[in-house]
């Protein structure tokens, strides 16, 4: 990966997409079954907390102005003990003492590779909410052995010397779907690819597809054979692997659509980031809610009196399986912000989140709203950024 570790972790904080445990308050599904064992990737399983609930601490939460995300890399020994903590942010002594008092009490089932216990570098996110005086810890894999956050899981694999396959180039492709086609769910094709140790596609076969996108499966299979991928590397050694190519046919875009190159993806529009993705495994969530509109940088307040509000608000939003959004809570006690956001969101639509079998899912994620004493409120749906 070309970006620095801390930059990648900061991007992960924005996403918090695809959480599975109901206790996690950002980027989560509402209901999931409990797995019997932790997910394996190429014979490797990450360290997993024995209990996902936040441990109690005798240290009071320091004064925070707003809900705050902290990221940390925990060194977990082969016995499941916390060896060290490495925070990516500069913290005050009071904040570091508070967070450390929580993290040091977490016990883990240790990581394992091919059946042998291993030490592990584990990236975590802690969400401290001063309004409710509580903190939540987001793990890559929860105590229920479910992937809590896809991108945190991928980052954990990378930290432990698994360099995942990536798209280097993907050719132009065509779609004739339109917004007027009454699309209730995201049109998509998911192809399973077998790569050799050089990243060359040896085999491509359909894994799943939405009903209205099945006609494009053969096109995507052909395109995958003309694509370029970097291979999986384990401890620096290239290996063959299976991975999954997800193509989302966003009807807002103009087709045929341009070729993708790795250099363009870092600064592109949200739709360019999400329309073609390479996934290492079918764990967690296939795709979070995607907006029905391309320009999503603002929402419009409906009532005149709401246009005098000012300040930044972080909101927890539920998007149901029909793509309808509503606010669950905000990090301010003032109910006027909650009501204003809810009213404006009633006219914003999403394709609902999807499982790897194409089933719509309820989703909880974070969004940041900037009120500027006007009818327009700037908005950033954090799960779309990576």
Coordinates of N, CA and C in Angstrom, one line a residue, residues 264-378:
X264 N -5.8 7.0 -10.3 CA -7.0 7.9 -10.3 C -7.9 7.7 -9.1
X265 N -7.8 6.6 -8.4 CA -8.8 6.2 -7.4 C -8.7 7.0 -6.1
X266 N -7.5 7.6 -5.8 CA -7.3 8.2 -4.5 C -8.1 9.5 -4.4
X267 N -8.3 10.2 -5.5 CA -9.0 11.6 -5.5 C -10.3 11.6 -6.2
X268 N -10.8 10.5 -6.6 CA -12.0 10.5 -7.5 C -13.3 10.7 -6.7
X269 N -14.4 10.9 -7.4 CA -15.7 11.1 -6.8 C -16.2 9.8 -6.1
X270 N -17.1 9.9 -5.2 CA -17.5 8.7 -4.4 C -18.0 7.6 -5.4
X271 N -18.7 8.0 -6.4 CA -19.3 7.0 -7.3 C -18.1 6.2 -8.1
X272 N -17.1 7.0 -8.4 CA -15.9 6.3 -9.1 C -15.2 5.4 -8.1
X273 N -15.2 5.7 -6.8 CA -14.6 4.8 -5.9 C -15.3 3.5 -5.7
X274 N -16.7 3.6 -5.7 CA -17.5 2.4 -5.4 C -18.0 1.6 -6.6
X275 N -17.8 2.1 -7.8 CA -18.4 1.4 -8.9 C -17.7 0.1 -9.3
X276 N -16.4 0.0 -9.0 CA -15.7 -1.3 -9.2 C -14.7 -1.4 -8.0
X277 N -14.9 -2.6 -7.3 CA -14.0 -2.8 -6.2 C -13.6 -4.3 -6.2
X278 N -12.4 -4.5 -5.6 CA -11.9 -5.9 -5.5 C -11.9 -6.2 -4.0
X279 N -12.6 -7.3 -3.7 CA -12.8 -7.7 -2.3 C -12.1 -9.0 -2.0
X280 N -11.3 -9.1 -0.9 CA -10.5 -10.3 -0.7 C -11.4 -11.5 -0.3
X281 N -12.6 -11.3 0.3 CA -13.4 -12.4 0.8 C -14.8 -12.0 0.9
X282 N -15.7 -12.9 1.2 CA -17.1 -12.6 1.3 C -17.5 -12.6 2.8
X283 N -16.9 -11.7 3.5 CA -17.1 -11.5 4.9 C -17.7 -10.1 5.2
X284 N -18.5 -9.9 6.2 CA -19.0 -8.6 6.5 C -20.1 -8.2 5.5
X285 N -20.1 -7.0 5.1 CA -21.1 -6.4 4.2 C -20.5 -6.3 2.8
X286 N -21.3 -6.6 1.8 CA -20.8 -6.5 0.4 C -20.6 -5.0 0.0
X287 N -21.7 -4.2 0.3 CA -21.7 -2.8 -0.1 C -22.6 -2.1 0.9
X288 N -22.2 -0.9 1.4 CA -23.0 0.0 2.2 C -24.1 0.7 1.4
X289 N -24.9 1.5 2.0 CA -25.9 2.2 1.3 C -25.2 3.2 0.3
X290 N -25.6 3.3 -0.9 CA -25.1 4.2 -1.9 C -26.2 5.2 -2.3
X291 N -25.9 6.5 -2.4 CA -26.9 7.5 -2.7 C -27.5 7.3 -4.1
X292 N -28.7 7.8 -4.3 CA -29.4 7.7 -5.6 C -28.9 8.9 -6.4
X293 N -28.4 9.9 -5.8 CA -27.9 11.1 -6.5 C -26.4 11.2 -6.5
X294 N -25.8 11.8 -7.6 CA -24.4 11.9 -7.6 C -23.9 13.0 -6.7
X295 N -24.6 14.2 -6.7 CA -24.2 15.3 -5.9 C -24.8 15.2 -4.5
X296 N -24.1 14.8 -3.6 CA -24.6 14.5 -2.2 C -23.9 15.4 -1.2
X297 N -23.3 16.5 -1.6 CA -22.5 17.3 -0.6 C -23.4 18.2 0.2
X298 N -24.7 18.3 0.0 CA -25.5 19.1 0.8 C -27.0 18.6 0.8
X299 N -27.7 19.0 1.9 CA -29.1 18.8 1.9 C -29.8 20.1 2.2
X300 N -31.1 20.2 1.9 CA -31.9 21.4 2.0 C -32.8 21.4 3.2
X301 N -32.7 22.4 4.1 CA -33.6 22.5 5.2 C -35.0 23.0 4.7
X302 N -36.0 22.4 5.3 CA -37.4 22.7 4.9 C -38.1 23.8 5.6
X303 N -37.7 24.1 6.8 CA -38.4 25.1 7.6 C -37.5 26.4 7.7
X304 N -38.1 27.5 7.6 CA -37.4 28.8 7.7 C -36.6 28.9 9.0
X305 N -37.2 28.6 10.1 CA -36.6 28.7 11.4 C -35.3 27.8 11.6
X306 N -35.3 26.7 10.8 CA -34.1 25.8 10.9 C -32.9 26.5 10.2
X307 N -33.1 27.5 9.4 CA -32.0 28.0 8.6 C -31.2 29.0 9.4
X308 N -31.5 29.2 10.7 CA -30.7 30.0 11.6 C -29.7 29.1 12.4
X309 N -29.8 27.8 12.3 CA -28.9 27.0 13.1 C -27.5 27.1 12.5
X310 N -26.5 26.8 13.4 CA -25.1 26.9 13.0 C -24.3 25.9 13.8
X311 N -23.2 25.5 13.2 CA -22.3 24.5 13.9 C -22.3 23.2 13.2
X312 N -21.3 22.3 13.7 CA -21.1 21.0 13.1 C -21.8 20.0 14.0
X313 N -22.5 19.0 13.4 CA -23.2 18.0 14.1 C -22.7 16.6 13.6
X314 N -22.5 15.7 14.4 CA -22.2 14.3 14.0 C -23.5 13.5 14.4
X315 N -24.0 12.8 13.4 CA -25.3 12.1 13.6 C -25.1 10.6 13.3
X316 N -25.8 9.8 14.1 CA -25.9 8.4 13.8 C -27.2 8.2 13.0
X317 N -27.1 7.6 11.9 CA -28.2 7.5 10.9 C -28.5 6.0 10.7
X318 N -29.8 5.7 10.7 CA -30.3 4.3 10.3 C -30.8 4.4 8.9
X319 N -30.3 3.5 8.0 CA -30.9 3.4 6.6 C -31.5 2.1 6.5
X320 N -32.8 2.0 6.3 CA -33.5 0.7 6.3 C -33.3 -0.1 5.0
X321 N -33.9 -1.2 5.0 CA -33.7 -2.1 3.8 C -34.4 -1.6 2.5
X322 N -35.2 -0.5 2.7 CA -35.8 0.1 1.5 C -35.0 1.4 1.1
X323 N -33.9 1.7 1.8 CA -33.1 2.8 1.5 C -33.6 4.1 2.1
X324 N -34.5 4.1 3.0 CA -35.0 5.3 3.7 C -34.1 5.6 4.9
X325 N -33.7 6.9 5.1 CA -32.8 7.3 6.1 C -33.6 8.0 7.2
X326 N -33.1 7.8 8.5 CA -33.6 8.6 9.6 C -32.5 8.7 10.6
X327 N -32.6 9.8 11.4 CA -31.6 10.0 12.5 C -31.9 9.3 13.7
X328 N -31.0 8.6 14.3 CA -31.1 7.9 15.5 C -30.7 8.8 16.7
X329 N -29.6 9.5 16.5 CA -29.1 10.4 17.6 C -28.1 11.3 17.0
X330 N -27.9 12.4 17.7 CA -26.8 13.4 17.4 C -25.9 13.6 18.6
X331 N -24.8 14.2 18.4 CA -23.9 14.5 19.5 C -24.2 15.8 20.2
X332 N -25.4 16.4 19.9 CA -25.8 17.6 20.6 C -27.2 17.3 21.3
X333 N -27.4 17.9 22.4 CA -28.7 17.7 23.1 C -29.8 18.4 22.5
X334 N -29.5 19.5 21.8 CA -30.5 20.4 21.2 C -31.3 19.6 20.2
X335 N -32.6 19.4 20.4 CA -33.5 18.6 19.5 C -33.7 19.2 18.2
X336 N -33.5 20.5 18.1 CA -33.7 21.2 16.8 C -32.8 20.7 15.7
X337 N -31.6 20.3 16.0 CA -30.7 19.8 15.0 C -31.2 18.4 14.5
X338 N -31.6 17.6 15.5 CA -32.1 16.3 15.2 C -33.3 16.4 14.2
X339 N -34.2 17.3 14.6 CA -35.5 17.4 13.8 C -35.1 18.0 12.4
X340 N -34.2 18.9 12.3 CA -33.9 19.6 11.0 C -33.2 18.5 10.1
X341 N -32.3 17.7 10.6 CA -31.7 16.7 9.8 C -32.7 15.7 9.3
X342 N -33.5 15.2 10.2 CA -34.5 14.2 9.9 C -35.4 14.7 8.8
X343 N -35.9 15.9 8.9 CA -36.8 16.5 7.9 C -36.1 16.5 6.5
X344 N -34.8 17.0 6.5 CA -34.1 17.1 5.2 C -33.8 15.8 4.6
X345 N -33.5 14.8 5.5 CA -33.2 13.4 5.0 C -34.4 12.7 4.4
X346 N -35.6 13.1 4.7 CA -36.7 12.5 4.2 C -36.8 12.5 2.7
X347 N -36.1 13.5 2.1 CA -36.1 13.6 0.6 C -34.8 13.0 0.0
X348 N -34.0 12.4 0.8 CA -32.7 11.8 0.3 C -32.9 10.3 0.2
X349 N -32.6 9.7 -0.9 CA -32.8 8.3 -1.1 C -31.4 7.5 -1.3
X350 N -31.4 6.3 -0.9 CA -30.2 5.4 -1.0 C -30.6 4.1 -1.6
X351 N -29.7 3.5 -2.4 CA -29.8 2.0 -2.6 C -29.4 1.4 -1.2
X352 N -30.2 0.5 -0.7 CA -29.9 -0.1 0.6 C -28.6 -0.9 0.6
X353 N -28.0 -1.1 1.8 CA -26.8 -1.9 2.0 C -27.2 -3.3 1.5
X354 N -26.2 -4.1 1.1 CA -26.4 -5.4 0.5 C -25.4 -6.5 1.1
X355 N -26.0 -7.7 1.4 CA -25.1 -8.8 1.7 C -24.5 -9.4 0.5
X356 N -23.6 -10.3 0.6 CA -22.9 -10.9 -0.5 C -23.8 -11.8 -1.3
X357 N -25.0 -12.1 -0.8 CA -26.0 -12.8 -1.6 C -27.1 -11.9 -2.2
X358 N -26.8 -10.6 -2.1 CA -27.7 -9.6 -2.7 C -29.0 -9.3 -1.9
X359 N -29.0 -9.6 -0.6 CA -30.1 -9.3 0.2 C -30.0 -7.9 0.8
X360 N -31.0 -7.0 0.7 CA -31.0 -5.7 1.3 C -30.8 -5.8 2.8
X361 N -30.1 -4.9 3.4 CA -29.8 -5.0 4.9 C -30.1 -3.6 5.5
X362 N -30.5 -3.6 6.7 CA -30.5 -2.3 7.5 C -29.1 -2.0 7.9
X363 N -28.8 -0.7 8.0 CA -27.5 -0.2 8.2 C -27.5 1.0 9.1
X364 N -26.5 1.0 10.0 CA -26.3 2.2 10.8 C -24.9 2.8 10.5
X365 N -24.9 4.1 10.2 CA -23.6 4.7 9.9 C -23.6 6.2 10.5
X366 N -22.5 6.8 10.3 CA -22.2 8.2 10.7 C -22.3 9.2 9.6
X367 N -22.7 10.4 9.9 CA -22.7 11.5 8.9 C -22.4 12.7 9.6
X368 N -21.6 13.6 9.0 CA -21.3 14.9 9.6 C -22.1 16.0 8.8
X369 N -22.7 16.9 9.6 CA -23.5 18.0 9.0 C -23.0 19.3 9.5
X370 N -22.8 20.2 8.6 CA -22.3 21.6 8.9 C -23.4 22.6 8.6
X371 N -24.0 23.2 9.6 CA -25.0 24.2 9.5 C -24.3 25.6 9.4
X372 N -24.8 26.4 8.4 CA -24.1 27.6 8.1 C -25.0 28.8 8.0
X373 N -26.1 28.8 8.8 CA -27.1 29.9 8.7 C -27.6 30.1 7.3
X374 N -28.0 29.0 6.7 CA -28.6 29.1 5.3 C -29.5 27.8 5.1
X375 N -30.1 27.8 4.0 CA -31.0 26.7 3.7 C -30.2 25.4 3.4
X376 N -29.0 25.6 2.9 CA -28.2 24.4 2.6 C -27.3 24.0 3.7
X377 N -27.2 22.7 4.0 CA -26.4 22.2 5.0 C -25.4 21.2 4.4
X378 N -24.1 21.5 4.6 CA -23.1 20.6 4.0 C -23.1 19.2 4.8

